[in-house]
Amino acid sequence: MPAGSFEGQYVWSPAADDRALARACMDVRAGRYWSAHEVLKETRGDVELRAHRSLVLASEAAGTDLAERWLDEEPGPEAALLWARVAMVRALRMADAGDHRAGALERIARTACERAAKLAPDDPTPWVAQLALSRLDRPRDPAPQGLLTAPTGPWYLFAHILRTAPWHREAHHRFLAFFFPRHGGSSSAGWDVAAFLSQRAPAASPLRLLPLVALVEDYTPGAPLADRAWEQPQWVTAATGVHRNWFPTVADYRFTPVVDLSYLAHALFMAGHEFEAREVLTAMGPYASRMPWSAFGDPEEQLTRARRACGLPVPHDP
């Protein structure tokens, strides 16, 4: 189903309109890895797509032995990458659940990332996976000049990734997440880092959304005037700027960037800019992501509320 159309139901799959990835996910669930090999091999020259596809596939494979079997039966850079991503997903899930096995899984994941990096030296994805793991051991590298709070963190690893891919989307989001309070950081550090990273990015970059991601992260349900925060001038300016400068470039994307569009649509809707929010929601078609909507309640209900307010069709009642 193409983005831009809506036939009555949301599609929550992270593969969205990447049909080859969706087929590979089905094969992974069936215990087959050949399609995963093909969709990852195709991305060797596209670091953003490689990061996205490997993460989606790893999320599907994390509960199975597929990555281990693939690495054992047909070792290579794609098999090593999926194994690194699977090991990363498992370690983070265990840590978030407070499971005592998280430390051992983190060590396995770091070893897997190192192996994947050696097999594909030009691919930043294994290093991005290492960056995701950094919230578990909390490195304390000094911050560069220009940050009010001077928060310590994995700055050296982040800088290493940026030398290969200066505007890597996942790297920036993983780095920002390190500073979230739920991962051991603080709200002030999160705001500071989000502003710093966003201001560095080109005007037409989706990384200009990072302060709006931090705003969702800092949302406290039930707090006085919490839902009015998006109406403040700095957030209206941020959302409308992304709509003006980045949103027109989405038409040139190979696949619909559903999560970034969701954050933009949400920010515009909360700011009272229903006309612009309607354009973004229309561009998403049926595809949906749980964030940022789930921070405010049931994600389907929240997305439906926004679509209805913008005069768009909503899912049919069963």
Short mmCIF file of C-alpha atoms in Angstrom, two decimals:
data_model
loop_
_atom_site.label_atom_id
_atom_site.label_comp_id
_atom_site.label_asym_id
_atom_site.label_seq_id
_atom_site.Cartn_x
_atom_site.Cartn_y
_atom_site.Cartn_z
CA MET A 1 0.00 0.00 0.00
CA PRO A 2 1.58 3.31 -1.00
CA ALA A 3 2.10 6.13 1.47
CA GLY A 4 -0.40 8.89 0.89
CA SER A 5 -3.35 6.50 0.70
CA PHE A 6 -5.49 5.42 3.64
CA GLU A 7 -7.87 2.51 3.39
CA GLY A 8 -9.33 2.44 6.85
CA GLN A 9 -6.66 0.82 9.02
CA TYR A 10 -3.24 1.74 10.33
CA VAL A 11 -0.15 -0.26 9.40
CA TRP A 12 2.14 -0.41 12.43
CA SER A 13 4.96 -2.37 10.80
CA PRO A 14 8.36 -0.61 11.11
CA ALA A 15 9.09 -1.80 7.57
CA ALA A 16 6.32 0.55 6.34
CA ASP A 17 6.38 0.76 2.53
CA ASP A 18 9.79 -0.91 2.18
CA ARG A 19 8.30 -4.03 0.64
CA ALA A 20 11.58 -5.92 0.34
CA LEU A 21 12.20 -5.36 4.05
CA ALA A 22 8.66 -6.44 4.92
CA ARG A 23 9.18 -9.70 2.98
CA ALA A 24 12.52 -10.24 4.71
CA CYS A 25 10.83 -9.78 8.10
CA MET A 26 8.27 -12.44 7.18
CA ASP A 27 11.09 -14.80 6.21
CA VAL A 28 12.93 -14.09 9.47
CA ARG A 29 9.79 -14.97 11.42
CA ALA A 30 9.70 -18.22 9.43
CA GLY A 31 13.34 -18.95 10.31
CA ARG A 32 14.85 -18.08 6.89
CA TYR A 33 17.69 -15.60 6.43
CA TRP A 34 18.27 -15.42 2.67
CA SER A 35 15.99 -12.41 2.17
CA ALA A 36 17.67 -10.64 5.09
CA HIS A 37 21.01 -11.19 3.38
CA GLU A 38 19.68 -9.69 0.15
CA VAL A 39 18.11 -6.56 1.67
CA LEU A 40 21.21 -5.86 3.76
CA LYS A 41 23.67 -6.53 0.94
CA GLU A 42 21.77 -4.01 -1.18
CA THR A 43 22.44 -1.28 1.41
CA ARG A 44 26.24 -1.42 1.42
CA GLY A 45 26.37 2.03 -0.19
CA ASP A 46 23.53 3.56 1.87
CA VAL A 47 24.42 3.87 5.55
CA GLU A 48 21.03 5.24 6.62
CA LEU A 49 19.06 2.47 4.96
CA ARG A 50 21.52 -0.14 6.27
CA ALA A 51 21.05 1.11 9.81
CA HIS A 52 17.27 1.11 9.51
CA ARG A 53 16.91 -2.28 7.85
CA SER A 54 19.37 -4.01 10.18
CA LEU A 55 17.55 -2.66 13.25
CA VAL A 56 14.11 -3.72 12.01
CA LEU A 57 15.40 -7.19 11.11
CA ALA A 58 17.17 -7.53 14.44
CA SER A 59 13.99 -6.67 16.31
CA GLU A 60 12.28 -9.53 14.47
CA ALA A 61 15.16 -11.97 14.97
CA ALA A 62 16.04 -11.21 18.61
CA GLY A 63 13.73 -13.85 20.01
CA THR A 64 15.05 -16.62 17.75
CA ASP A 65 18.36 -18.32 16.94
CA LEU A 66 18.31 -17.13 13.32
CA ALA A 67 21.25 -14.69 13.66
CA GLU A 68 23.42 -17.33 15.30
CA ARG A 69 22.54 -19.94 12.67
CA TRP A 70 23.22 -17.54 9.82
CA LEU A 71 26.59 -16.55 11.24
CA ASP A 72 27.51 -20.20 11.72
CA GLU A 73 26.29 -21.45 8.34
CA GLU A 74 27.20 -18.55 6.03
CA PRO A 75 29.47 -16.04 7.80
CA GLY A 76 29.96 -12.65 6.13
CA PRO A 77 29.50 -8.92 6.75
CA GLU A 78 25.70 -9.05 6.60
CA ALA A 79 25.46 -12.04 8.93
CA ALA A 80 27.89 -10.38 11.32
CA LEU A 81 25.92 -7.14 11.24
CA LEU A 82 22.61 -8.81 12.01
CA TRP A 83 24.23 -10.74 14.86
CA ALA A 84 25.63 -7.49 16.28
CA ARG A 85 22.24 -5.81 16.06
CA VAL A 86 20.44 -8.78 17.60
CA ALA A 87 22.94 -8.92 20.46
CA MET A 88 22.48 -5.17 20.99
CA VAL A 89 18.67 -5.48 21.08
CA ARG A 90 18.84 -8.34 23.56
CA ALA A 91 21.25 -6.52 25.88
CA LEU A 92 19.15 -3.35 25.92
CA ARG A 93 15.92 -5.26 26.48
CA MET A 94 17.42 -7.17 29.40
CA ALA A 95 18.84 -4.01 30.93
CA ASP A 96 15.51 -2.21 30.64
CA ALA A 97 13.83 -5.17 32.31
CA GLY A 98 16.38 -5.17 35.15
CA ASP A 99 17.47 -8.70 34.28
CA HIS A 100 20.71 -9.86 35.90
CA ARG A 101 21.89 -11.30 32.57
CA ALA A 102 22.18 -7.84 31.01
CA GLY A 103 25.89 -7.50 31.82
CA ALA A 104 26.80 -10.76 30.10
CA LEU A 105 24.65 -9.90 27.09
CA GLU A 106 26.29 -6.49 26.87
CA ARG A 107 29.74 -8.12 26.66
CA ILE A 108 28.50 -10.48 23.94
CA ALA A 109 27.03 -7.54 22.04
CA ARG A 110 30.23 -5.51 22.18
CA THR A 111 32.24 -8.46 20.86
CA ALA A 112 29.71 -8.92 18.07
CA CYS A 113 29.91 -5.22 17.17
CA GLU A 114 33.70 -5.38 16.99
CA ARG A 115 33.52 -8.38 14.67
CA ALA A 116 31.01 -6.67 12.39
CA ALA A 117 33.13 -3.51 12.27
CA LYS A 118 36.20 -5.47 11.19
CA LEU A 119 34.30 -7.17 8.38
CA ALA A 120 32.89 -3.86 7.05
CA PRO A 121 35.32 -1.06 7.99
CA ASP A 122 33.37 1.61 6.07
CA ASP A 123 30.04 0.79 7.73
CA PRO A 124 29.22 2.99 10.76
CA THR A 125 26.33 0.74 11.82
CA PRO A 126 28.32 -1.51 14.22
CA TRP A 127 29.65 1.62 15.90
CA VAL A 128 26.11 2.98 16.18
CA ALA A 129 25.16 -0.26 17.91
CA GLN A 130 28.08 0.29 20.31
CA LEU A 131 26.76 3.79 20.92
CA ALA A 132 23.34 2.37 21.79
CA LEU A 133 25.01 0.13 24.37
CA SER A 134 26.85 3.05 25.96
CA ARG A 135 23.91 3.90 28.19
CA LEU A 136 24.64 0.66 30.05
CA ASP A 137 28.22 1.50 31.11
CA ARG A 138 27.86 5.33 31.11
CA PRO A 139 31.21 6.59 29.70
CA ARG A 140 32.20 10.07 30.90
CA ASP A 141 34.07 11.76 28.05
CA PRO A 142 34.19 15.56 28.41
CA ALA A 143 31.73 17.57 26.32
CA PRO A 144 32.95 19.95 23.62
CA GLN A 145 32.65 23.71 23.94
CA GLY A 146 29.23 25.21 23.42
CA LEU A 147 27.04 23.24 25.84
CA LEU A 148 25.73 25.07 28.89
CA THR A 149 25.62 21.98 31.12
CA ALA A 150 28.85 20.42 29.73
CA PRO A 151 27.40 16.90 30.13
CA THR A 152 29.86 14.02 30.07
CA GLY A 153 29.04 11.04 27.87
CA PRO A 154 30.18 8.91 24.91
CA TRP A 155 31.44 11.93 22.98
CA TYR A 156 34.54 10.17 21.58
CA LEU A 157 32.55 7.27 20.13
CA PHE A 158 29.98 9.69 18.72
CA ALA A 159 32.73 11.75 17.09
CA HIS A 160 34.22 8.58 15.58
CA ILE A 161 30.88 7.79 13.91
CA LEU A 162 30.44 11.34 12.63
CA ARG A 163 33.77 11.19 10.83
CA THR A 164 32.21 8.53 8.58
CA ALA A 165 28.58 9.72 8.57
CA PRO A 166 28.23 13.33 9.82
CA TRP A 167 24.43 13.40 9.89
CA HIS A 168 23.68 9.77 10.75
CA ARG A 169 20.11 9.73 12.00
CA GLU A 170 20.23 6.77 14.37
CA ALA A 171 23.59 7.83 15.82
CA HIS A 172 22.15 11.21 16.79
CA HIS A 173 19.03 9.67 18.31
CA ARG A 174 21.03 7.07 20.24
CA PHE A 175 23.40 9.74 21.50
CA LEU A 176 20.54 11.99 22.63
CA ALA A 177 18.86 9.04 24.38
CA PHE A 178 22.00 8.53 26.48
CA PHE A 179 21.16 11.80 28.27
CA PHE A 180 17.50 11.02 29.00
CA PRO A 181 16.68 10.75 32.72
CA ARG A 182 15.32 7.21 32.31
CA HIS A 183 18.78 6.15 31.11
CA GLY A 184 20.70 7.85 33.90
CA GLY A 185 20.93 11.36 32.46
CA SER A 186 19.00 14.52 33.29
CA SER A 187 16.39 16.74 31.67
CA SER A 188 18.79 19.69 31.54
CA ALA A 189 21.48 17.62 29.79
CA GLY A 190 18.92 16.22 27.35
CA TRP A 191 17.69 19.70 26.43
CA ASP A 192 21.24 20.95 26.06
CA VAL A 193 22.38 18.09 23.82
CA ALA A 194 19.21 18.19 21.68
CA ALA A 195 19.69 21.92 21.02
CA PHE A 196 23.40 21.48 20.31
CA LEU A 197 22.89 18.64 17.83
CA SER A 198 19.93 20.29 16.13
CA GLN A 199 21.69 23.61 15.63
CA ARG A 200 24.64 21.83 13.99
CA ALA A 201 22.42 20.05 11.46
CA PRO A 202 21.48 21.48 8.04
CA ALA A 203 18.15 23.29 7.90
CA ALA A 204 16.66 20.56 5.69
CA SER A 205 17.76 17.72 7.98
CA PRO A 206 15.34 15.60 10.02
CA LEU A 207 17.82 16.05 12.88
CA ARG A 208 16.17 19.43 13.42
CA LEU A 209 13.44 17.35 15.09
CA LEU A 210 15.70 16.38 18.01
CA PRO A 211 14.47 19.12 20.38
CA LEU A 212 10.90 17.96 19.72
CA VAL A 213 11.97 14.41 20.58
CA ALA A 214 13.39 15.72 23.86
CA LEU A 215 10.13 17.57 24.49
CA VAL A 216 8.15 14.34 24.18
CA GLU A 217 10.65 12.56 26.42
CA ASP A 218 10.21 15.25 29.09
CA TYR A 219 6.42 15.13 28.96
CA THR A 220 4.76 14.44 32.32
CA PRO A 221 1.15 13.26 31.99
CA GLY A 222 -1.19 15.19 34.24
CA ALA A 223 1.25 18.01 34.95
CA PRO A 224 -0.32 21.49 34.84
CA LEU A 225 -0.37 22.87 31.29
CA ALA A 226 1.80 19.95 30.08
CA ASP A 227 -0.16 19.66 26.82
CA ARG A 228 0.28 23.38 26.16
CA ALA A 229 4.08 23.17 25.97
CA TRP A 230 4.01 22.70 22.17
CA GLU A 231 2.24 26.06 21.84
CA GLN A 232 5.25 27.95 23.19
CA PRO A 233 6.96 30.08 20.52
CA GLN A 234 10.25 28.14 20.44
CA TRP A 235 8.48 24.83 19.78
CA VAL A 236 6.13 26.32 17.21
CA THR A 237 9.18 27.77 15.46
CA ALA A 238 10.99 24.41 15.61
CA ALA A 239 8.03 22.44 14.21
CA THR A 240 7.11 24.90 11.47
CA GLY A 241 10.78 25.21 10.48
CA VAL A 242 11.07 21.45 10.01
CA HIS A 243 7.81 21.45 8.06
CA ARG A 244 9.06 24.23 5.82
CA ASN A 245 12.62 22.97 5.23
CA TRP A 246 12.65 19.18 5.68
CA PHE A 247 9.13 18.00 4.91
CA PRO A 248 9.30 18.91 1.18
CA THR A 249 12.33 16.61 0.81
CA VAL A 250 10.36 13.55 1.96
CA ALA A 251 8.93 13.12 -1.54
CA ASP A 252 12.43 12.13 -2.67
CA TYR A 253 12.92 9.43 0.00
CA ARG A 254 13.04 5.81 -1.18
CA PHE A 255 10.77 4.83 1.70
CA THR A 256 8.50 6.79 3.99
CA PRO A 257 10.33 8.03 7.15
CA VAL A 258 7.40 7.20 9.38
CA VAL A 259 8.90 7.93 12.80
CA ASP A 260 10.24 11.36 11.86
CA LEU A 261 6.97 12.26 10.16
CA SER A 262 5.09 11.13 13.27
CA TYR A 263 7.09 13.45 15.53
CA LEU A 264 6.55 16.32 13.12
CA ALA A 265 2.82 15.69 12.73
CA HIS A 266 2.41 15.40 16.48
CA ALA A 267 4.29 18.63 17.20
CA LEU A 268 2.30 20.56 14.59
CA PHE A 269 -1.00 19.17 15.88
CA MET A 270 -0.15 20.00 19.49
CA ALA A 271 0.90 23.51 18.42
CA GLY A 272 -2.48 24.09 16.79
CA HIS A 273 -1.18 24.00 13.23
CA GLU A 274 -3.75 21.54 11.93
CA PHE A 275 -3.31 22.49 8.27
CA GLU A 276 0.40 21.61 8.29
CA ALA A 277 -0.23 18.54 10.47
CA ARG A 278 -2.81 17.36 7.94
CA GLU A 279 -0.20 17.54 5.15
CA VAL A 280 2.26 15.44 7.18
CA LEU A 281 -0.32 12.88 8.25
CA THR A 282 -1.49 12.58 4.65
CA ALA A 283 2.08 11.93 3.49
CA MET A 284 2.31 9.08 6.01
CA GLY A 285 -0.69 7.33 4.49
CA PRO A 286 -1.65 4.28 6.58
CA TYR A 287 1.79 3.87 8.17
CA ALA A 288 2.11 4.57 11.86
CA SER A 289 4.70 4.40 14.63
CA ARG A 290 3.96 4.04 18.32
CA MET A 291 6.16 6.99 19.21
CA PRO A 292 5.50 9.76 19.96
CA TRP A 293 1.79 8.94 20.37
CA SER A 294 2.31 6.30 23.08
CA ALA A 295 3.79 8.93 25.43
CA PHE A 296 0.29 10.42 25.67
CA GLY A 297 -1.85 7.29 25.97
CA ASP A 298 -2.91 4.52 23.64
CA PRO A 299 -1.05 5.27 20.39
CA GLU A 300 -3.93 4.34 18.09
CA GLU A 301 -6.35 6.50 20.04
CA GLN A 302 -3.93 9.45 20.07
CA LEU A 303 -3.20 9.19 16.34
CA THR A 304 -6.90 8.88 15.58
CA ARG A 305 -7.62 11.98 17.67
CA ALA A 306 -5.04 13.95 15.68
CA ARG A 307 -6.29 12.69 12.31
CA ARG A 308 -9.90 13.45 13.18
CA ALA A 309 -9.01 16.98 14.33
CA CYS A 310 -7.22 17.51 11.03
CA GLY A 311 -10.24 16.36 9.02
CA LEU A 312 -8.67 13.09 7.85
CA PRO A 313 -10.28 9.64 7.71
CA VAL A 314 -9.79 7.39 10.72
CA PRO A 315 -9.95 3.60 11.11
CA HIS A 316 -13.32 1.98 10.65
CA ASP A 317 -14.99 0.67 13.79
CA PRO A 318 -14.96 -3.14 13.89
#
